[in-house]
PDB file of N, CA, C and O in Angstrom:
ATOM      1  N   LEU A 372      13.795  -2.164 -28.117  1.00  0.00           N
ATOM      2  CA  LEU A 372      15.181  -2.242 -27.152  1.00  0.00           C
ATOM      3  C   LEU A 372      15.000  -2.336 -25.975  1.00  0.00           C
ATOM      4  O   LEU A 372      15.564  -2.869 -25.426  1.00  0.00           O
ATOM      5  N   MET A 373      14.061  -0.693 -25.338  1.00  0.00           N
ATOM      6  CA  MET A 373      14.825  -0.567 -23.958  1.00  0.00           C
ATOM      7  C   MET A 373      13.522  -2.115 -23.497  1.00  0.00           C
ATOM      8  O   MET A 373      13.364  -2.151 -22.794  1.00  0.00           O
ATOM      9  N   ILE A 374      12.535  -2.738 -23.947  1.00  0.00           N
ATOM     10  CA  ILE A 374      12.053  -3.397 -23.669  1.00  0.00           C
ATOM     11  C   ILE A 374      11.772  -4.378 -23.453  1.00  0.00           C
ATOM     12  O   ILE A 374      12.249  -5.676 -22.249  1.00  0.00           O
ATOM     13  N   GLY A 375      13.094  -4.717 -24.639  1.00  0.00           N
ATOM     14  CA  GLY A 375      13.614  -6.458 -24.571  1.00  0.00           C
ATOM     15  C   GLY A 375      14.226  -6.403 -23.981  1.00  0.00           C
ATOM     16  O   GLY A 375      14.484  -8.003 -23.044  1.00  0.00           O
ATOM     17  N   LEU A 376      15.175  -5.414 -23.939  1.00  0.00           N
ATOM     18  CA  LEU A 376      16.642  -6.023 -21.974  1.00  0.00           C
ATOM     19  C   LEU A 376      15.361  -6.538 -21.048  1.00  0.00           C
ATOM     20  O   LEU A 376      16.016  -6.717 -20.252  1.00  0.00           O
ATOM     21  N   ILE A 377      13.981  -5.358 -20.439  1.00  0.00           N
ATOM     22  CA  ILE A 377      13.603  -5.782 -19.855  1.00  0.00           C
ATOM     23  C   ILE A 377      12.852  -6.780 -19.379  1.00  0.00           C
ATOM     24  O   ILE A 377      13.244  -8.040 -18.605  1.00  0.00           O
ATOM     25  N   GLU A 378      12.286  -7.699 -20.383  1.00  0.00           N
ATOM     26  CA  GLU A 378      11.572  -8.696 -20.954  1.00  0.00           C
ATOM     27  C   GLU A 378      13.099  -9.894 -20.124  1.00  0.00           C
ATOM     28  O   GLU A 378      13.140 -11.607 -19.303  1.00  0.00           O
ATOM     29  N   SER A 379      14.104  -9.801 -20.803  1.00  0.00           N
ATOM     30  CA  SER A 379      14.860 -10.790 -20.810  1.00  0.00           C
ATOM     31  C   SER A 379      15.546 -10.719 -18.952  1.00  0.00           C
ATOM     32  O   SER A 379      15.367 -11.781 -18.255  1.00  0.00           O
ATOM     33  N   TYR A 380      15.448  -9.357 -18.988  1.00  0.00           N
ATOM     34  CA  TYR A 380      16.264  -9.353 -17.356  1.00  0.00           C
ATOM     35  C   TYR A 380      15.112 -10.064 -16.854  1.00  0.00           C
ATOM     36  O   TYR A 380      15.317 -10.981 -15.611  1.00  0.00           O
ATOM     37  N   VAL A 381      13.596  -9.903 -17.065  1.00  0.00           N
ATOM     38  CA  VAL A 381      12.824 -10.207 -15.661  1.00  0.00           C
ATOM     39  C   VAL A 381      12.180 -11.811 -15.353  1.00  0.00           C
ATOM     40  O   VAL A 381      12.385 -12.493 -14.034  1.00  0.00           O
ATOM     41  N   LYS A 382      12.263 -11.997 -17.094  1.00  0.00           N
ATOM     42  CA  LYS A 382      13.075 -13.630 -17.679  1.00  0.00           C
ATOM     43  C   LYS A 382      13.790 -14.296 -16.092  1.00  0.00           C
ATOM     44  O   LYS A 382      12.810 -15.708 -16.463  1.00  0.00           O
ATOM     45  N   ASN A 383      14.853 -13.550 -15.766  1.00  0.00           N
ATOM     46  CA  ASN A 383      15.620 -14.386 -14.992  1.00  0.00           C
ATOM     47  C   ASN A 383      15.308 -13.803 -13.258  1.00  0.00           C
ATOM     48  O   ASN A 383      17.187 -14.501 -12.832  1.00  0.00           O
ATOM     49  N   TRP A 384      14.675 -12.938 -13.503  1.00  0.00           N
ATOM     50  CA  TRP A 384      14.431 -13.231 -11.712  1.00  0.00           C
ATOM     51  C   TRP A 384      14.088 -13.829 -10.807  1.00  0.00           C
ATOM     52  O   TRP A 384      13.970 -15.458 -11.405  1.00  0.00           O
ATOM     53  N   THR A 385      14.712 -13.651  -9.442  1.00  0.00           N
ATOM     54  CA  THR A 385      14.495 -14.826  -8.355  1.00  0.00           C
ATOM     55  C   THR A 385      14.139 -13.827  -7.159  1.00  0.00           C
ATOM     56  O   THR A 385      13.896 -12.558  -7.468  1.00  0.00           O
ATOM     57  N   GLU A 386      13.184 -14.649  -6.484  1.00  0.00           N
ATOM     58  CA  GLU A 386      12.702 -14.239  -5.628  1.00  0.00           C
ATOM     59  C   GLU A 386      14.513 -12.791  -4.602  1.00  0.00           C
ATOM     60  O   GLU A 386      13.782 -11.478  -3.896  1.00  0.00           O
ATOM     61  N   ASN A 387      15.644 -13.718  -4.666  1.00  0.00           N
ATOM     62  CA  ASN A 387      16.070 -12.373  -3.931  1.00  0.00           C
ATOM     63  C   ASN A 387      16.093 -11.313  -4.809  1.00  0.00           C
ATOM     64  O   ASN A 387      16.357 -10.767  -3.728  1.00  0.00           O
ATOM     65  N   ASP A 388      16.435 -11.241  -6.224  1.00  0.00           N
ATOM     66  CA  ASP A 388      17.023  -9.857  -7.221  1.00  0.00           C
ATOM     67  C   ASP A 388      15.430  -8.998  -6.182  1.00  0.00           C
ATOM     68  O   ASP A 388      15.947  -7.934  -6.587  1.00  0.00           O
ATOM     69  N   VAL A 389      14.216  -9.470  -6.251  1.00  0.00           N
ATOM     70  CA  VAL A 389      13.580  -8.642  -6.457  1.00  0.00           C
ATOM     71  C   VAL A 389      12.748  -8.280  -5.045  1.00  0.00           C
ATOM     72  O   VAL A 389      13.214  -7.050  -4.550  1.00  0.00           O
ATOM     73  N   PHE A 390      13.715  -8.892  -3.756  1.00  0.00           N
ATOM     74  CA  PHE A 390      13.570  -9.074  -2.243  1.00  0.00           C
ATOM     75  C   PHE A 390      15.111  -7.624  -2.836  1.00  0.00           C
ATOM     76  O   PHE A 390      14.812  -6.264  -2.062  1.00  0.00           O
ATOM     77  N   ASN A 391      15.939  -7.426  -3.249  1.00  0.00           N
ATOM     78  CA  ASN A 391      17.456  -7.133  -2.858  1.00  0.00           C
ATOM     79  C   ASN A 391      16.970  -5.399  -3.956  1.00  0.00           C
ATOM     80  O   ASN A 391      17.633  -4.393  -3.042  1.00  0.00           O
ATOM     81  N   PHE A 392      16.343  -5.645  -4.313  1.00  0.00           N
ATOM     82  CA  PHE A 392      15.607  -4.200  -5.309  1.00  0.00           C
ATOM     83  C   PHE A 392      14.466  -3.801  -4.351  1.00  0.00           C
ATOM     84  O   PHE A 392      15.143  -2.326  -4.600  1.00  0.00           O
ATOM     85  N   ALA A 393      13.763  -4.207  -3.874  1.00  0.00           N
ATOM     86  CA  ALA A 393      12.821  -3.550  -3.030  1.00  0.00           C
ATOM     87  C   ALA A 393      13.164  -3.546  -1.744  1.00  0.00           C
ATOM     88  O   ALA A 393      13.194  -1.281  -1.912  1.00  0.00           O
ATOM     89  N   ARG A 394      14.917  -2.979  -1.585  1.00  0.00           N
ATOM     90  CA  ARG A 394      15.440  -3.338  -0.250  1.00  0.00           C
ATOM     91  C   ARG A 394      16.111  -2.064  -0.570  1.00  0.00           C
ATOM     92  O   ARG A 394      16.185  -1.117  -0.016  1.00  0.00           O
ATOM     93  N   LYS A 395      16.869  -1.753  -2.220  1.00  0.00           N
ATOM     94  CA  LYS A 395      17.824  -0.588  -2.611  1.00  0.00           C
ATOM     95  C   LYS A 395      16.569   0.995  -2.754  1.00  0.00           C
ATOM     96  O   LYS A 395      16.734   1.474  -3.027  1.00  0.00           O
ATOM     97  N   GLU A 396      15.712   1.106  -2.799  1.00  0.00           N
ATOM     98  CA  GLU A 396      14.422   1.537  -2.876  1.00  0.00           C
ATOM     99  C   GLU A 396      13.637   1.427  -1.643  1.00  0.00           C
ATOM    100  O   GLU A 396      12.533   2.251  -1.633  1.00  0.00           O
ATOM    101  N   ASN A 397      14.114   1.305  -0.998  1.00  0.00           N
ATOM    102  CA  ASN A 397      13.502   1.619   0.666  1.00  0.00           C
ATOM    103  C   ASN A 397      12.751   1.020   0.509  1.00  0.00           C
ATOM    104  O   ASN A 397      11.010   1.488   1.675  1.00  0.00           O
ATOM    105  N   ILE A 398      11.659  -0.476   0.094  1.00  0.00           N
ATOM    106  CA  ILE A 398      11.080  -0.977   0.669  1.00  0.00           C
ATOM    107  C   ILE A 398      10.749  -2.148   0.983  1.00  0.00           C
ATOM    108  O   ILE A 398      11.288  -2.854   0.343  1.00  0.00           O
ATOM    109  N   ASN A 399      11.031  -2.969   2.657  1.00  0.00           N
ATOM    110  CA  ASN A 399      10.466  -3.381   3.277  1.00  0.00           C
ATOM    111  C   ASN A 399       9.654  -4.706   3.053  1.00  0.00           C
ATOM    112  O   ASN A 399       8.438  -4.529   3.710  1.00  0.00           O
ATOM    113  N   LEU A 400       9.416  -5.372   2.115  1.00  0.00           N
ATOM    114  CA  LEU A 400       9.126  -6.558   2.070  1.00  0.00           C
ATOM    115  C   LEU A 400       8.879  -7.826   2.825  1.00  0.00           C
ATOM    116  O   LEU A 400      10.257  -8.542   3.283  1.00  0.00           O
ATOM    117  N   ASN A 401       7.678  -8.745   3.813  1.00  0.00           N
ATOM    118  CA  ASN A 401       7.217  -8.776   4.113  1.00  0.00           C
ATOM    119  C   ASN A 401       7.429 -10.780   3.647  1.00  0.00           C
ATOM    120  O   ASN A 401       7.675 -10.682   2.121  1.00  0.00           O
ATOM    121  N   LYS A 402       7.214 -11.718   3.854  1.00  0.00           N
ATOM    122  CA  LYS A 402       7.623 -12.889   3.107  1.00  0.00           C
ATOM    123  C   LYS A 402       6.483 -13.032   2.120  1.00  0.00           C
ATOM    124  O   LYS A 402       5.851 -13.549   1.043  1.00  0.00           O
ATOM    125  N   GLN A 403       4.838 -12.974   2.176  1.00  0.00           N
ATOM    126  CA  GLN A 403       3.727 -12.708   1.847  1.00  0.00           C
ATOM    127  C   GLN A 403       3.960 -11.683   0.671  1.00  0.00           C
ATOM    128  O   GLN A 403       3.141 -12.029  -0.683  1.00  0.00           O
ATOM    129  N   GLU A 404       3.959 -10.280   0.816  1.00  0.00           N
ATOM    130  CA  GLU A 404       4.486  -9.288  -0.094  1.00  0.00           C
ATOM    131  C   GLU A 404       5.508  -9.403  -1.777  1.00  0.00           C
ATOM    132  O   GLU A 404       5.519 -10.020  -2.396  1.00  0.00           O
ATOM    133  N   LEU A 405       6.012 -10.677  -1.473  1.00  0.00           N
ATOM    134  CA  LEU A 405       7.565 -10.250  -1.771  1.00  0.00           C
ATOM    135  C   LEU A 405       6.978 -11.648  -2.087  1.00  0.00           C
ATOM    136  O   LEU A 405       7.437 -11.520  -3.974  1.00  0.00           O
ATOM    137  N   SER A 406       6.324 -12.704  -1.553  1.00  0.00           N
ATOM    138  CA  SER A 406       6.165 -13.611  -2.320  1.00  0.00           C
ATOM    139  C   SER A 406       5.257 -13.065  -4.197  1.00  0.00           C
ATOM    140  O   SER A 406       4.739 -14.001  -5.069  1.00  0.00           O
ATOM    141  N   PHE A 407       4.035 -12.444  -3.585  1.00  0.00           N
ATOM    142  CA  PHE A 407       3.507 -11.525  -4.567  1.00  0.00           C
ATOM    143  C   PHE A 407       3.738 -10.781  -6.062  1.00  0.00           C
ATOM    144  O   PHE A 407       3.593 -11.036  -6.915  1.00  0.00           O
ATOM    145  N   VAL A 408       4.782  -9.841  -4.996  1.00  0.00           N
ATOM    146  CA  VAL A 408       5.640  -9.364  -6.081  1.00  0.00           C
ATOM    147  C   VAL A 408       6.233 -10.018  -7.199  1.00  0.00           C
ATOM    148  O   VAL A 408       5.947 -10.078  -8.229  1.00  0.00           O
ATOM    149  N   TYR A 409       6.608 -11.243  -6.483  1.00  0.00           N
ATOM    150  CA  TYR A 409       7.826 -12.166  -7.364  1.00  0.00           C
ATOM    151  C   TYR A 409       6.884 -12.726  -9.230  1.00  0.00           C
ATOM    152  O   TYR A 409       6.829 -12.528  -9.604  1.00  0.00           O
ATOM    153  N   ASP A 410       5.245 -13.560  -7.937  1.00  0.00           N
ATOM    154  CA  ASP A 410       5.114 -13.996  -8.672  1.00  0.00           C
ATOM    155  C   ASP A 410       3.820 -13.072  -9.756  1.00  0.00           C
ATOM    156  O   ASP A 410       3.741 -13.401 -10.929  1.00  0.00           O
ATOM    157  N   PHE A 411       3.848 -11.398  -9.501  1.00  0.00           N
ATOM    158  CA  PHE A 411       2.458 -10.633  -9.958  1.00  0.00           C
ATOM    159  C   PHE A 411       3.645 -10.149 -11.488  1.00  0.00           C
ATOM    160  O   PHE A 411       3.160 -10.543 -12.393  1.00  0.00           O
ATOM    161  N   ILE A 412       5.318  -9.350 -11.060  1.00  0.00           N
ATOM    162  CA  ILE A 412       6.034  -9.600 -12.234  1.00  0.00           C
ATOM    163  C   ILE A 412       6.753 -10.692 -13.051  1.00  0.00           C
ATOM    164  O   ILE A 412       6.143 -10.063 -14.524  1.00  0.00           O
ATOM    165  N   LYS A 413       6.131 -11.904 -12.589  1.00  0.00           N
ATOM    166  CA  LYS A 413       6.528 -12.504 -14.058  1.00  0.00           C
ATOM    167  C   LYS A 413       5.543 -12.679 -14.703  1.00  0.00           C
ATOM    168  O   LYS A 413       6.189 -13.113 -15.451  1.00  0.00           O
ATOM    169  N   ASN A 414       4.896 -12.704 -13.735  1.00  0.00           N
ATOM    170  CA  ASN A 414       3.179 -13.327 -14.622  1.00  0.00           C
ATOM    171  C   ASN A 414       2.907 -11.886 -15.253  1.00  0.00           C
ATOM    172  O   ASN A 414       1.622 -12.327 -16.129  1.00  0.00           O
ATOM    173  N   ASN A 415       2.907 -10.889 -15.183  1.00  0.00           N
ATOM    174  CA  ASN A 415       2.761  -9.442 -16.027  1.00  0.00           C
ATOM    175  C   ASN A 415       2.865  -8.410 -15.902  1.00  0.00           C
ATOM    176  O   ASN A 415       2.327  -7.397 -15.678  1.00  0.00           O
ATOM    177  N   TYR A 416       3.952  -8.825 -16.281  1.00  0.00           N
ATOM    178  CA  TYR A 416       5.194  -7.213 -16.862  1.00  0.00           C
ATOM    179  C   TYR A 416       4.936  -6.622 -17.860  1.00  0.00           C
ATOM    180  O   TYR A 416       5.406  -6.200 -18.275  1.00  0.00           O
ATOM    181  N   GLU A 417       4.494  -7.334 -18.889  1.00  0.00           N
ATOM    182  CA  GLU A 417       4.229  -7.317 -20.237  1.00  0.00           C
ATOM    183  C   GLU A 417       2.873  -5.849 -20.191  1.00  0.00           C
ATOM    184  O   GLU A 417       3.310  -4.791 -20.570  1.00  0.00           O
ATOM    185  N   GLU A 418       2.003  -6.566 -19.439  1.00  0.00           N
ATOM    186  CA  GLU A 418       0.790  -5.444 -18.939  1.00  0.00           C
ATOM    187  C   GLU A 418       1.609  -4.597 -17.787  1.00  0.00           C
ATOM    188  O   GLU A 418       0.904  -2.977 -18.363  1.00  0.00           O
ATOM    189  N   LEU A 419       2.339  -4.663 -17.525  1.00  0.00           N
ATOM    190  CA  LEU A 419       2.821  -3.323 -16.518  1.00  0.00           C
ATOM    191  C   LEU A 419       3.919  -2.510 -17.703  1.00  0.00           C
ATOM    192  O   LEU A 419       3.775  -0.697 -17.125  1.00  0.00           O
ATOM    193  N   LEU A 420       4.928  -2.563 -18.157  1.00  0.00           N
ATOM    194  CA  LEU A 420       5.741  -2.595 -19.139  1.00  0.00           C
ATOM    195  C   LEU A 420       4.410  -1.741 -20.900  1.00  0.00           C
ATOM    196  O   LEU A 420       4.543  -0.526 -20.275  1.00  0.00           O
ATOM    197  N   GLU A 421       3.252  -2.499 -20.196  1.00  0.00           N
ATOM    198  CA  GLU A 421       2.340  -1.651 -21.583  1.00  0.00           C
ATOM    199  C   GLU A 421       1.897  -0.425 -20.580  1.00  0.00           C
ATOM    200  O   GLU A 421       1.439   0.682 -21.918  1.00  0.00           O
ATOM    201  N   LYS A 422       1.377  -0.280 -19.658  1.00  0.00           N
ATOM    202  CA  LYS A 422       0.042   0.347 -19.122  1.00  0.00           C
ATOM    203  C   LYS A 422       1.107   1.455 -18.692  1.00  0.00           C
ATOM    204  O   LYS A 422       0.612   2.593 -18.031  1.00  0.00           O
ATOM    205  N   GLY A 423       1.898   1.354 -17.629  1.00  0.00           N
ATOM    206  CA  GLY A 423       2.894   2.208 -17.272  1.00  0.00           C
ATOM    207  C   GLY A 423       2.556   2.183 -15.917  1.00  0.00           C
ATOM    208  O   GLY A 423       1.209   2.220 -14.883  1.00  0.00           O
ATOM    209  N   LYS A 424       1.949   4.387 -16.061  1.00  0.00           N
ATOM    210  CA  LYS A 424       2.103   4.791 -15.290  1.00  0.00           C
ATOM    211  C   LYS A 424       0.126   4.367 -15.075  1.00  0.00           C
ATOM    212  O   LYS A 424      -0.550   4.537 -13.676  1.00  0.00           O
ATOM    213  N   ASP A 425       0.192   4.363 -16.266  1.00  0.00           N
ATOM    214  CA  ASP A 425      -1.235   4.215 -16.125  1.00  0.00           C
ATOM    215  C   ASP A 425      -2.591   2.458 -15.053  1.00  0.00           C
ATOM    216  O   ASP A 425      -3.438   2.071 -14.777  1.00  0.00           O
ATOM    217  N   PHE A 426      -0.644   1.812 -15.317  1.00  0.00           N
ATOM    218  CA  PHE A 426      -1.542   0.704 -14.356  1.00  0.00           C
ATOM    219  C   PHE A 426      -2.035   0.586 -12.883  1.00  0.00           C
ATOM    220  O   PHE A 426      -2.045   1.813 -12.146  1.00  0.00           O
ATOM    221  N   ASP A 427      -3.369  -0.201 -13.223  1.00  0.00           N
ATOM    222  CA  ASP A 427      -4.446   0.316 -12.233  1.00  0.00           C
ATOM    223  C   ASP A 427      -3.503  -1.143 -11.304  1.00  0.00           C
ATOM    224  O   ASP A 427      -4.269  -1.719 -10.296  1.00  0.00           O
ATOM    225  N   ILE A 428      -2.708  -0.429  -9.433  1.00  0.00           N
ATOM    226  CA  ILE A 428      -2.267  -1.100  -9.120  1.00  0.00           C
ATOM    227  C   ILE A 428      -3.438  -1.653  -7.863  1.00  0.00           C
ATOM    228  O   ILE A 428      -3.216  -1.867  -6.977  1.00  0.00           O
ATOM    229  N   ASN A 429      -4.616  -0.593  -7.778  1.00  0.00           N
ATOM    230  CA  ASN A 429      -5.547   0.554  -6.461  1.00  0.00           C
ATOM    231  C   ASN A 429      -6.177  -1.725  -5.610  1.00  0.00           C
ATOM    232  O   ASN A 429      -6.285  -1.583  -4.855  1.00  0.00           O
ATOM    233  N   LYS A 430      -6.198  -1.672  -7.175  1.00  0.00           N
ATOM    234  CA  LYS A 430      -6.822  -3.660  -6.217  1.00  0.00           C
ATOM    235  C   LYS A 430      -5.872  -4.060  -5.982  1.00  0.00           C
ATOM    236  O   LYS A 430      -6.594  -5.536  -5.778  1.00  0.00           O
ATOM    237  N   TYR A 431      -4.615  -3.915  -6.368  1.00  0.00           N
ATOM    238  CA  TYR A 431      -3.653  -4.988  -5.402  1.00  0.00           C
ATOM    239  C   TYR A 431      -3.761  -4.284  -3.955  1.00  0.00           C
ATOM    240  O   TYR A 431      -2.122  -5.213  -2.743  1.00  0.00           O
ATOM    241  N   GLN A 432      -4.017  -2.945  -3.440  1.00  0.00           N
ATOM    242  CA  GLN A 432      -4.022  -2.731  -2.171  1.00  0.00           C
ATOM    243  C   GLN A 432      -3.486  -3.568  -0.784  1.00  0.00           C
ATOM    244  O   GLN A 432      -2.890  -3.711  -0.537  1.00  0.00           O
ATOM    245  N   ASN A 433      -4.384  -4.675  -1.086  1.00  0.00           N
ATOM    246  CA  ASN A 433      -5.252  -4.923   0.121  1.00  0.00           C
ATOM    247  C   ASN A 433      -3.586  -6.150   0.108  1.00  0.00           C
ATOM    248  O   ASN A 433      -3.752  -7.258   1.698  1.00  0.00           O
ATOM    249  N   ARG A 434      -2.934  -5.916  -0.749  1.00  0.00           N
ATOM    250  CA  ARG A 434      -2.175  -7.443  -0.415  1.00  0.00           C
ATOM    251  C   ARG A 434      -0.102  -7.000   0.587  1.00  0.00           C
ATOM    252  O   ARG A 434       0.371  -7.424   0.947  1.00  0.00           O
ATOM    253  N   PHE A 435      -0.474  -4.837   0.215  1.00  0.00           N
ATOM    254  CA  PHE A 435       0.784  -4.457   1.620  1.00  0.00           C
ATOM    255  C   PHE A 435       0.294  -3.727   2.282  1.00  0.00           C
ATOM    256  O   PHE A 435      -1.084  -3.630   2.317  1.00  0.00           O
ATOM    257  N   THR A 436       1.421  -4.265   3.199  1.00  0.00           N
ATOM    258  CA  THR A 436       1.777  -2.911   4.220  1.00  0.00           C
ATOM    259  C   THR A 436       0.880  -1.114   4.087  1.00  0.00           C
ATOM    260  O   THR A 436       1.096  -1.774   2.137  1.00  0.00           O
ATOM    261  N   GLN A 437       0.203  -0.732   3.787  1.00  0.00           N
ATOM    262  CA  GLN A 437      -0.346   0.609   3.798  1.00  0.00           C
ATOM    263  C   GLN A 437       1.429   1.305   3.442  1.00  0.00           C
ATOM    264  O   GLN A 437       1.226   2.151   2.173  1.00  0.00           O
ATOM    265  N   GLU A 438       2.360   1.574   3.715  1.00  0.00           N
ATOM    266  CA  GLU A 438       3.343   2.133   3.805  1.00  0.00           C
ATOM    267  C   GLU A 438       4.519   1.427   1.870  1.00  0.00           C
ATOM    268  O   GLU A 438       4.488   1.983   1.651  1.00  0.00           O
ATOM    269  N   ASN A 439       4.201   0.191   2.222  1.00  0.00           N
ATOM    270  CA  ASN A 439       4.366  -0.146   0.742  1.00  0.00           C
ATOM    271  C   ASN A 439       4.359  -0.438  -0.022  1.00  0.00           C
ATOM    272  O   ASN A 439       4.669  -0.424  -1.469  1.00  0.00           O
ATOM    273  N   PHE A 440       2.954   0.085   0.157  1.00  0.00           N
ATOM    274  CA  PHE A 440       1.300   0.111  -1.484  1.00  0.00           C
ATOM    275  C   PHE A 440       1.800   1.551  -1.765  1.00  0.00           C
ATOM    276  O   PHE A 440       2.165   1.473  -2.654  1.00  0.00           O
ATOM    277  N   ASN A 441       2.105   2.385  -1.135  1.00  0.00           N
ATOM    278  CA  ASN A 441       2.520   3.858  -0.977  1.00  0.00           C
ATOM    279  C   ASN A 441       3.148   4.081  -2.243  1.00  0.00           C
ATOM    280  O   ASN A 441       4.194   4.738  -2.892  1.00  0.00           O
ATOM    281  N   LYS A 442       4.687   3.434  -1.280  1.00  0.00           N
ATOM    282  CA  LYS A 442       5.497   3.596  -2.625  1.00  0.00           C
ATOM    283  C   LYS A 442       6.163   2.354  -3.838  1.00  0.00           C
ATOM    284  O   LYS A 442       6.801   3.162  -4.516  1.00  0.00           O
ATOM    285  N   ILE A 443       4.943   1.966  -3.373  1.00  0.00           N
ATOM    286  CA  ILE A 443       5.106   0.327  -4.856  1.00  0.00           C
ATOM    287  C   ILE A 443       5.237   1.608  -5.770  1.00  0.00           C
ATOM    288  O   ILE A 443       3.947   1.615  -7.125  1.00  0.00           O
ATOM    289  N   LYS A 444       3.873   2.005  -5.985  1.00  0.00           N
ATOM    290  CA  LYS A 444       3.033   3.120  -6.060  1.00  0.00           C
ATOM    291  C   LYS A 444       3.669   4.459  -6.893  1.00  0.00           C
ATOM    292  O   LYS A 444       3.657   4.533  -8.120  1.00  0.00           O
ATOM    293  N   GLN A 445       4.252   4.787  -5.936  1.00  0.00           N
ATOM    294  CA  GLN A 445       5.317   5.974  -6.464  1.00  0.00           C
ATOM    295  C   GLN A 445       6.168   5.133  -7.172  1.00  0.00           C
ATOM    296  O   GLN A 445       7.030   5.940  -8.296  1.00  0.00           O
ATOM    297  N   LEU A 446       7.193   3.884  -6.865  1.00  0.00           N
ATOM    298  CA  LEU A 446       7.627   3.386  -7.955  1.00  0.00           C
ATOM    299  C   LEU A 446       7.437   3.030  -9.685  1.00  0.00           C
ATOM    300  O   LEU A 446       7.806   3.716 -10.705  1.00  0.00           O
ATOM    301  N   ILE A 447       6.318   2.456  -9.478  1.00  0.00           N
ATOM    302  CA  ILE A 447       5.444   2.755 -10.407  1.00  0.00           C
ATOM    303  C   ILE A 447       5.837   3.964 -11.656  1.00  0.00           C
ATOM    304  O   ILE A 447       5.975   4.213 -13.097  1.00  0.00           O
ATOM    305  N   ILE A 448       5.217   5.096 -11.212  1.00  0.00           N
ATOM    306  CA  ILE A 448       5.390   5.988 -11.647  1.00  0.00           C
ATOM    307  C   ILE A 448       6.880   6.520 -12.272  1.00  0.00           C
ATOM    308  O   ILE A 448       6.693   6.489 -13.336  1.00  0.00           O
ATOM    309  N   LYS A 449       7.379   6.176 -11.256  1.00  0.00           N
ATOM    310  CA  LYS A 449       9.682   6.706 -11.888  1.00  0.00           C
ATOM    311  C   LYS A 449      10.229   6.409 -12.931  1.00  0.00           C
ATOM    312  O   LYS A 449      10.269   6.686 -13.275  1.00  0.00           O
ATOM    313  N   TYR A 450       9.562   4.108 -12.430  1.00  0.00           N
ATOM    314  CA  TYR A 450      10.153   3.907 -13.897  1.00  0.00           C
ATOM    315  C   TYR A 450       9.188   4.573 -14.690  1.00  0.00           C
ATOM    316  O   TYR A 450       9.613   3.584 -15.591  1.00  0.00           O
ATOM    317  N   SER A 451       8.052   4.541 -14.557  1.00  0.00           N
ATOM    318  CA  SER A 451       6.766   4.354 -16.327  1.00  0.00           C
ATOM    319  C   SER A 451       7.679   5.929 -16.749  1.00  0.00           C
ATOM    320  O   SER A 451       7.304   6.031 -18.373  1.00  0.00           O
ATOM    321  N   GLU A 452       8.161   6.456 -15.906  1.00  0.00           N
ATOM    322  CA  GLU A 452       8.668   7.907 -16.978  1.00  0.00           C
ATOM    323  C   GLU A 452       9.382   7.884 -18.144  1.00  0.00           C
ATOM    324  O   GLU A 452      10.167   8.520 -18.163  1.00  0.00           O
ATOM    325  N   LEU A 453      10.729   6.485 -16.858  1.00  0.00           N
ATOM    326  CA  LEU A 453      11.641   6.062 -18.141  1.00  0.00           C
ATOM    327  C   LEU A 453      11.723   5.399 -18.912  1.00  0.00           C
ATOM    328  O   LEU A 453      12.375   5.350 -19.883  1.00  0.00           O
ATOM    329  N   LEU A 454       9.858   4.619 -19.449  1.00  0.00           N
ATOM    330  CA  LEU A 454      10.339   3.971 -20.563  1.00  0.00           C
ATOM    331  C   LEU A 454       9.954   4.857 -22.268  1.00  0.00           C
ATOM    332  O   LEU A 454       9.214   5.406 -21.638  1.00  0.00           O
TER     333      LEU A 454
END
């Protein structure tokens, strides 16, 4: 049930939704980071849900500032524990 809700929510997400969510989590994405996160989630949310905290975000580290990378990594762990 939870995964179905997440899927339906992600399918309707906009870049503005991603931006606002990130800000709420104290992550200030620049334009390139925002575009990458938006496209990545839209195209890979199933893998993120399936792997949860075991998802290897390290291979995308060069897409973010170090500060944002660390925050996003912690965010993935935080929300994975809720699934």
